[in-house]
Amino acid sequence: MAARPVSLFELLRARPEVHLRAETAADLTARETLLDAAMGTGRTRKSSEAIRRGRLPASGLSLVAESEDDALVGTVRLWNIASGVRDGAPVAALLLGPLAVLPGFEGLGIGASLMRRAVAEAAFGGHKAIVLVGDAPYYSRFGFCAEHAAGLVMPGPFERHRLLGLELERGVLRQAAGLIVPTGRESAAGDLAAAA
């Protein structure tokens, strides 16, 4: 017996209420559980993790999505970096990631909402560029492209076509070249990022 098609009205009615807010220290355990569920425990071996390790996220740029029953269902953080150099000077930027949505909550627009909010908050905070490692078909809708990160390299293995950049100020990544390195504040025990 074939399943009855679900109407758009039923889908919208069944969609859980989710709101975005700033991450707090109380979210750390739930965030780590979410990241393990969404990305697997091997996520800590990625090149981007080497940049984040031992650092605090950029001030005001750690966001979570919370369901109506107070469950953490999405997360994103941005980190201060130098995205190579241009004309002998480091190019200040942000590294976005990881972006993750709890399994079972995919396809509801939670990731897209977190991305839009993260980009808007970064722009509002005066940041000039964001880089990330991810799937171009997904992130291109937010303005990210490989061309803006063409001269940059990660500190470890990475797939060139997945290194993407977004210029919040036109031309800021043009001719930026070299290694992406962390520039953010170092974390200490008990800091927000200590469990990241």
Coordinates of N, CA and C in Angstrom, one line a residue:
M1 N 0.8 -1.2 0.0 CA 0.0 0.0 0.0 C 0.9 1.2 0.0
A2 N 0.7 2.1 -0.9 CA 1.5 3.3 -1.1 C 1.1 4.4 0.0
A3 N 2.1 5.1 0.4 CA 1.9 6.1 1.5 C 1.2 7.3 0.9
R4 N 0.3 7.8 1.7 CA -0.5 9.0 1.3 C 0.4 10.2 1.2
P5 N 0.4 11.0 0.1 CA 1.2 12.1 -0.1 C 0.9 13.2 1.1
V6 N 1.9 13.8 1.5 CA 1.7 14.8 2.6 C 1.6 16.2 2.0
S7 N 0.5 16.9 2.4 CA 0.3 18.2 1.8 C 1.3 19.2 2.4
L8 N 1.5 20.3 1.7 CA 2.3 21.4 2.1 C 1.8 22.0 3.5
F9 N 0.5 22.1 3.6 CA -0.1 22.6 4.9 C 0.3 21.7 6.0
E10 N 0.3 20.3 5.8 CA 0.7 19.4 6.9 C 2.2 19.5 7.2
L11 N 3.0 19.7 6.2 CA 4.4 19.9 6.4 C 4.7 21.2 7.3
L12 N 4.1 22.3 6.9 CA 4.3 23.5 7.6 C 3.8 23.5 9.0
R13 N 2.6 22.8 9.2 CA 2.0 22.7 10.5 C 2.9 21.8 11.4
A14 N 3.5 20.8 10.9 CA 4.4 19.9 11.6 C 5.8 20.4 11.9
R15 N 6.2 21.5 11.2 CA 7.5 22.0 11.3 C 7.7 22.6 12.7
P16 N 8.7 22.2 13.4 CA 8.9 22.7 14.8 C 9.3 24.2 14.8
E17 N 8.9 24.9 15.9 CA 9.3 26.3 16.0 C 10.8 26.2 16.5
V18 N 11.6 27.0 15.8 CA 13.0 27.1 16.1 C 13.4 28.6 16.2
H19 N 14.2 28.9 17.2 CA 14.7 30.3 17.2 C 16.2 30.3 17.4
L20 N 16.8 31.3 16.9 CA 18.2 31.5 16.9 C 18.6 32.4 18.1
R21 N 19.7 32.1 18.7 CA 20.2 32.9 19.8 C 21.7 32.8 19.9
A22 N 22.3 33.6 20.8 CA 23.7 33.5 21.0 C 24.0 32.3 21.9
E23 N 25.1 31.6 21.5 CA 25.5 30.5 22.3 C 26.0 30.9 23.7
T24 N 25.7 30.1 24.7 CA 26.2 30.3 26.1 C 27.0 29.1 26.5
A25 N 27.7 29.3 27.6 CA 28.5 28.2 28.2 C 27.6 27.0 28.6
A26 N 26.4 27.3 28.9 CA 25.5 26.1 29.2 C 25.2 25.3 28.0
D27 N 25.5 25.7 26.8 CA 25.2 25.0 25.6 C 26.3 24.0 25.2
L28 N 27.5 24.0 25.9 CA 28.7 23.3 25.4 C 28.4 21.8 25.3
T29 N 27.9 21.2 26.3 CA 27.7 19.7 26.2 C 26.7 19.4 25.1
A30 N 25.6 20.1 25.0 CA 24.6 19.8 23.9 C 25.2 20.1 22.6
R31 N 26.0 21.1 22.5 CA 26.6 21.4 21.2 C 27.6 20.3 20.7
E32 N 28.4 19.8 21.6 CA 29.3 18.8 21.3 C 28.6 17.5 20.9
T33 N 27.5 17.2 21.6 CA 26.7 16.0 21.2 C 26.1 16.2 19.9
L34 N 25.6 17.4 19.6 CA 25.0 17.7 18.2 C 26.1 17.5 17.2
L35 N 27.3 18.1 17.4 CA 28.3 18.0 16.4 C 28.7 16.5 16.1
D36 N 28.8 15.7 17.2 CA 29.2 14.3 17.0 C 28.1 13.6 16.2
A37 N 26.8 13.9 16.5 CA 25.7 13.3 15.8 C 25.7 13.7 14.3
A38 N 25.9 14.9 14.1 CA 25.8 15.5 12.7 C 27.0 15.2 11.9
M39 N 28.2 15.2 12.5 CA 29.5 15.1 11.7 C 30.4 13.9 12.0
G40 N 30.0 13.2 13.1 CA 30.9 12.1 13.5 C 32.0 12.5 14.4
T41 N 32.6 11.5 15.1 CA 33.6 11.9 16.0 C 34.9 12.2 15.3
G42 N 35.1 11.8 14.0 CA 36.3 12.2 13.3 C 36.4 13.6 12.9
R43 N 35.4 14.4 13.2 CA 35.4 15.8 12.9 C 36.6 16.6 13.4
T44 N 37.1 16.1 14.5 CA 38.2 16.9 15.2 C 39.5 16.7 14.4
R45 N 39.6 15.9 13.4 CA 40.8 15.7 12.7 C 40.9 16.5 11.4
K46 N 39.9 17.4 11.2 CA 39.9 18.2 10.0 C 40.9 19.4 10.1
S47 N 41.4 19.8 8.9 CA 42.4 20.9 8.9 C 41.8 22.2 9.6
S48 N 40.5 22.5 9.4 CA 39.9 23.7 10.0 C 39.9 23.6 11.5
E49 N 39.9 22.4 12.0 CA 39.9 22.2 13.5 C 41.3 22.6 14.0
A50 N 42.4 22.5 13.3 CA 43.7 22.9 13.7 C 43.7 24.4 13.9
I51 N 42.9 25.2 13.1 CA 42.9 26.6 13.3 C 42.0 27.0 14.5
R52 N 41.0 26.2 14.8 CA 40.1 26.6 15.9 C 40.6 26.1 17.3
R53 N 41.4 25.0 17.2 CA 41.9 24.4 18.5 C 42.6 25.4 19.4
G54 N 42.2 25.5 20.6 CA 42.8 26.4 21.6 C 42.5 27.8 21.5
R55 N 41.4 28.1 20.7 CA 41.0 29.5 20.5 C 39.6 29.7 20.9
L56 N 39.2 31.0 21.1 CA 37.9 31.3 21.4 C 37.2 31.8 20.1
P57 N 35.9 31.5 19.9 CA 35.3 32.0 18.7 C 35.3 33.6 18.7
A58 N 35.1 34.1 17.5 CA 35.0 35.6 17.4 C 33.9 36.1 18.3
S59 N 34.2 37.2 19.0 CA 33.2 37.8 19.9 C 31.8 38.0 19.3
G60 N 30.8 37.5 19.9 CA 29.4 37.6 19.5 C 29.1 36.8 18.3
L61 N 29.9 35.9 17.8 CA 29.7 35.2 16.6 C 29.6 33.6 16.8
S62 N 29.0 33.2 17.9 CA 28.7 31.8 18.2 C 27.1 31.8 18.3
L63 N 26.5 31.1 17.4 CA 25.0 31.1 17.4 C 24.5 29.6 17.5
V64 N 23.4 29.5 18.1 CA 22.7 28.2 18.1 C 21.2 28.4 17.7
A65 N 20.7 27.2 17.3 CA 19.2 27.2 17.0 C 18.6 26.2 18.0
E66 N 17.6 26.7 18.6 CA 16.9 26.0 19.7 C 15.5 25.7 19.4
S67 N 15.0 24.4 19.6 CA 13.6 24.1 19.3 C 12.7 24.6 20.4
E68 N 11.4 24.5 20.2 CA 10.5 25.0 21.2 C 10.5 24.2 22.5
D69 N 11.1 23.0 22.5 CA 11.3 22.3 23.7 C 12.7 22.4 24.3
D70 N 13.4 23.5 23.9 CA 14.7 23.9 24.4 C 15.8 22.9 24.0
A71 N 15.6 22.1 23.0 CA 16.7 21.2 22.5 C 17.6 22.0 21.5
L72 N 18.9 21.8 21.6 CA 19.8 22.5 20.6 C 19.7 21.7 19.3
V73 N 19.3 22.3 18.2 CA 19.2 21.6 17.0 C 20.1 22.2 15.9
G74 N 20.8 23.2 16.1 CA 21.8 23.8 15.1 C 22.8 24.6 15.8
T75 N 24.0 24.7 15.1 CA 25.1 25.5 15.7 C 26.0 26.1 14.6
V76 N 26.5 27.2 14.8 CA 27.6 27.7 13.9 C 28.4 28.7 14.7
R77 N 29.7 28.7 14.4 CA 30.7 29.6 15.0 C 31.5 30.3 14.0
L78 N 32.0 31.4 14.2 CA 33.0 32.1 13.4 C 34.2 32.4 14.2
W79 N 35.4 32.3 13.6 CA 36.7 32.4 14.3 C 37.6 33.5 13.6
N80 N 38.3 34.3 14.4 CA 39.2 35.3 13.8 C 40.4 34.6 13.2
I81 N 40.8 35.0 12.0 CA 41.9 34.4 11.3 C 42.6 35.5 10.5
A82 N 43.8 35.2 10.0 CA 44.4 35.9 8.9 C 44.3 35.0 7.7
S83 N 43.7 35.5 6.7 CA 43.5 34.7 5.5 C 44.6 35.1 4.5
G84 N 45.8 34.6 4.8 CA 47.0 34.9 4.0 C 47.4 36.3 4.2
V85 N 48.2 36.8 3.2 CA 48.7 38.1 3.2 C 48.5 38.8 1.9
R86 N 48.4 40.1 1.9 CA 48.3 40.9 0.7 C 49.2 42.1 0.9
D87 N 50.1 42.4 0.0 CA 51.0 43.5 0.1 C 51.8 43.5 1.4
G88 N 52.2 42.3 1.8 CA 53.0 42.1 3.0 C 52.3 42.2 4.3
A89 N 51.0 42.4 4.3 CA 50.2 42.5 5.5 C 49.2 41.4 5.6
P90 N 48.9 40.9 6.9 CA 47.9 39.8 7.0 C 46.5 40.4 6.7
V91 N 45.7 39.5 6.1 CA 44.3 39.9 5.7 C 43.4 39.4 6.8
A92 N 42.8 40.3 7.6 CA 41.9 39.8 8.7 C 40.6 39.3 8.0
A93 N 40.2 38.2 8.6 CA 38.9 37.6 8.1 C 38.4 36.7 9.2
L94 N 37.3 36.0 8.9 CA 36.7 35.0 9.8 C 36.7 33.7 9.2
L95 N 36.8 32.6 9.9 CA 36.6 31.2 9.5 C 35.3 30.8 10.0
L96 N 34.4 30.3 9.2 CA 33.1 29.9 9.6 C 33.1 28.4 9.7
G97 N 32.6 27.9 10.9 CA 32.5 26.5 11.0 C 32.7 26.0 12.4
P98 N 32.2 24.9 12.7 CA 31.4 24.1 11.8 C 29.9 24.6 11.9
L99 N 29.2 24.4 10.8 CA 27.8 24.6 10.7 C 27.2 23.2 10.8
A100 N 26.3 23.0 11.7 CA 25.7 21.7 11.8 C 24.3 21.8 12.3
V101 N 23.5 20.8 11.8 CA 22.1 20.7 12.2 C 21.8 19.3 12.7
L102 N 21.1 19.1 13.8 CA 20.9 17.8 14.4 C 20.2 16.9 13.4
P103 N 20.6 15.7 13.3 CA 19.9 14.7 12.4 C 18.4 14.7 12.8
G104 N 17.6 14.7 11.8 CA 16.2 14.7 12.0 C 15.6 16.1 11.8
F105 N 16.4 17.1 11.8 CA 16.0 18.5 11.7 C 16.5 19.1 10.4
E106 N 17.2 18.2 9.5 CA 17.7 18.7 8.2 C 16.5 19.1 7.3
G107 N 16.7 20.0 6.4 CA 15.7 20.3 5.4 C 14.7 21.3 5.9
L108 N 14.8 21.8 7.1 CA 13.8 22.7 7.6 C 14.3 24.2 7.5
G109 N 15.4 24.4 7.0 CA 16.0 25.8 6.8 C 16.8 26.3 8.0
I110 N 17.1 25.4 9.0 CA 17.8 25.8 10.2 C 19.2 26.2 9.8
G111 N 19.9 25.4 9.0 CA 21.2 25.7 8.6 C 21.3 27.0 7.8
A112 N 20.4 27.2 6.9 CA 20.3 28.5 6.1 C 20.1 29.7 7.0
S113 N 19.2 29.5 8.0 CA 18.9 30.6 8.9 C 20.2 31.0 9.7
L114 N 20.9 29.9 10.2 CA 22.1 30.2 10.9 C 23.1 30.9 10.0
M115 N 23.2 30.4 8.8 CA 24.2 31.1 7.9 C 23.9 32.5 7.6
R116 N 22.6 32.8 7.3 CA 22.2 34.2 7.1 C 22.5 35.1 8.3
R117 N 22.2 34.6 9.4 CA 22.4 35.4 10.7 C 23.9 35.6 10.9
A118 N 24.7 34.5 10.7 CA 26.1 34.6 11.0 C 26.7 35.6 10.1
V119 N 26.4 35.6 8.8 CA 26.9 36.5 7.8 C 26.5 37.9 8.1
A120 N 25.2 38.1 8.5 CA 24.7 39.4 8.8 C 25.4 40.0 10.1
E121 N 25.6 39.1 11.1 CA 26.2 39.6 12.3 C 27.7 39.9 12.1
A122 N 28.4 39.1 11.2 CA 29.8 39.4 10.9 C 29.9 40.8 10.1
A123 N 29.0 41.0 9.2 CA 29.0 42.3 8.5 C 28.7 43.5 9.4
F124 N 27.7 43.3 10.3 CA 27.3 44.3 11.2 C 28.5 44.6 12.2
G125 N 29.3 43.6 12.5 CA 30.4 43.8 13.4 C 31.7 44.4 12.7
G126 N 31.6 44.7 11.4 CA 32.7 45.3 10.7 C 33.7 44.4 10.1
H127 N 33.4 43.1 10.1 CA 34.3 42.1 9.5 C 34.2 42.2 8.0
K128 N 35.4 41.9 7.3 CA 35.4 42.2 5.9 C 35.4 41.0 5.0
A129 N 35.6 39.8 5.6 CA 35.6 38.6 4.8 C 35.4 37.3 5.7
I130 N 34.8 36.3 5.0 CA 34.6 35.0 5.7 C 35.1 33.9 4.8
V131 N 35.8 33.0 5.3 CA 36.2 31.8 4.5 C 35.7 30.5 5.3
L132 N 35.5 29.5 4.5 CA 35.1 28.2 5.1 C 35.5 27.1 4.2
V133 N 35.4 25.9 4.7 CA 35.6 24.7 3.9 C 34.2 24.0 3.8
G134 N 33.7 23.8 2.6 CA 32.3 23.2 2.5 C 32.0 23.0 1.1
D135 N 30.7 22.6 0.9 CA 30.2 22.3 -0.5 C 29.7 23.5 -1.2
A136 N 30.4 23.8 -2.3 CA 30.1 25.1 -3.0 C 28.6 25.1 -3.4
P137 N 27.9 24.1 -3.9 CA 26.5 24.2 -4.2 C 25.6 24.7 -3.1
Y138 N 26.0 24.3 -1.9 CA 25.2 24.8 -0.7 C 25.6 26.2 -0.3
Y139 N 26.9 26.5 -0.2 CA 27.3 27.8 0.3 C 27.3 28.9 -0.7
S140 N 27.2 28.6 -2.0 CA 27.1 29.6 -3.0 C 25.9 30.5 -2.9
R141 N 24.8 30.0 -2.4 CA 23.6 30.8 -2.3 C 23.7 31.9 -1.2
F142 N 24.8 31.8 -0.4 CA 25.1 32.8 0.6 C 26.2 33.8 0.1
G143 N 26.7 33.5 -1.1 CA 27.7 34.4 -1.7 C 29.1 33.9 -1.7
F144 N 29.3 32.7 -1.2 CA 30.6 32.1 -1.1 C 31.0 31.5 -2.4
C145 N 32.3 31.6 -2.8 CA 32.8 31.0 -4.0 C 34.3 30.7 -3.8
A146 N 34.8 29.7 -4.6 CA 36.2 29.3 -4.6 C 37.1 30.4 -5.1
E147 N 36.7 31.2 -6.0 CA 37.5 32.2 -6.6 C 38.1 33.2 -5.5
H148 N 37.3 33.5 -4.5 CA 37.7 34.4 -3.4 C 38.8 33.8 -2.5
A149 N 38.9 32.5 -2.5 CA 39.8 31.8 -1.7 C 40.9 31.1 -2.5
A150 N 41.1 31.4 -3.8 CA 42.0 30.7 -4.7 C 43.4 30.8 -4.2
G151 N 43.9 31.9 -3.6 CA 45.3 32.0 -3.2 C 45.6 31.5 -1.8
L152 N 44.5 31.0 -1.1 CA 44.7 30.6 0.3 C 44.9 29.1 0.5
V153 N 45.6 28.7 1.5 CA 45.8 27.3 1.8 C 45.5 27.0 3.3
M154 N 45.0 25.8 3.6 CA 44.7 25.4 5.0 C 46.0 24.8 5.6
P155 N 46.1 24.7 6.9 CA 47.3 24.1 7.6 C 47.1 22.6 7.7
G156 N 47.1 21.9 6.6 CA 46.9 20.5 6.5 C 46.2 20.1 5.3
P157 N 45.8 18.8 5.1 CA 45.1 18.4 3.9 C 43.8 19.1 3.8
F158 N 43.4 19.5 2.6 CA 42.1 20.0 2.3 C 41.8 19.9 0.8
E159 N 40.5 19.9 0.5 CA 40.2 19.8 -0.9 C 40.0 21.2 -1.5
R160 N 40.9 21.6 -2.4 CA 40.9 22.9 -3.0 C 39.6 23.5 -3.4
H161 N 38.7 22.7 -4.0 CA 37.5 23.2 -4.5 C 36.5 23.4 -3.4
R162 N 36.8 23.0 -2.2 CA 35.9 23.2 -1.0 C 36.3 24.4 -0.2
L163 N 37.4 25.0 -0.5 CA 37.8 26.2 0.3 C 37.2 27.4 -0.4
L164 N 36.3 28.1 0.3 CA 35.4 29.1 -0.3 C 35.6 30.4 0.5
G165 N 35.3 31.5 -0.2 CA 35.4 32.8 0.5 C 34.2 33.7 0.2
L166 N 34.0 34.6 1.0 CA 32.9 35.6 0.9 C 33.5 37.0 1.2
E167 N 33.4 37.9 0.3 CA 33.9 39.3 0.6 C 32.7 40.1 1.1
L168 N 32.8 40.5 2.4 CA 31.8 41.5 2.9 C 32.2 42.9 2.5
E169 N 33.5 43.1 2.2 CA 33.9 44.4 1.6 C 34.6 44.0 0.3
R170 N 34.1 44.5 -0.7 CA 34.5 44.2 -2.1 C 36.0 44.3 -2.3
G171 N 36.6 43.2 -2.8 CA 38.0 43.2 -3.1 C 39.0 42.8 -2.0
V172 N 38.5 42.6 -0.8 CA 39.3 42.4 0.4 C 40.2 41.1 0.3
L173 N 39.6 40.1 -0.4 CA 40.4 38.9 -0.6 C 41.2 38.8 -1.9
R174 N 41.0 39.8 -2.7 CA 41.7 39.8 -4.0 C 43.2 39.9 -3.8
Q175 N 43.9 39.0 -4.3 CA 45.3 38.8 -4.2 C 45.8 38.4 -2.8
A176 N 44.9 38.0 -1.9 CA 45.3 37.5 -0.6 C 45.9 36.1 -0.9
A177 N 47.0 35.8 -0.4 CA 47.6 34.5 -0.6 C 48.4 34.0 0.6
G178 N 48.4 32.7 0.7 CA 49.2 32.1 1.8 C 48.3 31.3 2.8
L179 N 48.9 30.9 3.9 CA 48.4 30.1 4.9 C 47.3 30.8 5.7
I180 N 46.2 30.1 6.0 CA 45.2 30.6 6.9 C 45.7 30.3 8.3
V181 N 45.8 31.3 9.2 CA 46.3 31.1 10.5 C 45.3 31.7 11.5
P182 N 45.2 31.2 12.7 CA 44.4 31.8 13.7 C 44.9 33.1 14.3
T183 N 44.0 34.0 14.6 CA 44.5 35.3 15.2 C 43.6 35.6 16.4
G184 N 42.6 34.8 16.7 CA 41.7 35.1 17.8 C 42.3 34.8 19.2
R185 N 41.6 35.2 20.2 CA 42.0 35.0 21.6 C 42.2 33.5 21.9
E186 N 43.2 33.2 22.7 CA 43.4 31.9 23.1 C 42.5 31.5 24.2
S187 N 42.0 30.3 24.3 CA 41.0 29.9 25.3 C 41.8 29.4 26.5
A188 N 41.1 29.5 27.6 CA 41.6 29.0 28.9 C 40.5 28.1 29.5
A189 N 40.9 27.3 30.5 CA 39.9 26.4 31.1 C 38.7 27.2 31.5
G190 N 37.5 26.6 31.2 CA 36.3 27.3 31.6 C 35.7 28.3 30.5
D191 N 36.5 28.6 29.5 CA 36.1 29.5 28.5 C 35.0 28.8 27.6
L192 N 34.3 29.6 26.9 CA 33.2 29.1 26.0 C 33.7 28.0 25.1
A193 N 34.9 28.2 24.5 CA 35.4 27.2 23.5 C 36.2 26.1 24.1
A194 N 36.3 26.0 25.4 CA 37.2 25.0 26.0 C 36.8 23.6 25.6
A195 N 35.5 23.4 25.4 CA 35.1 22.0 25.0 C 35.0 21.8 23.5
A196 N 35.3 22.9 22.8 CA 35.2 22.7 21.3 C 36.4 22.0 20.7

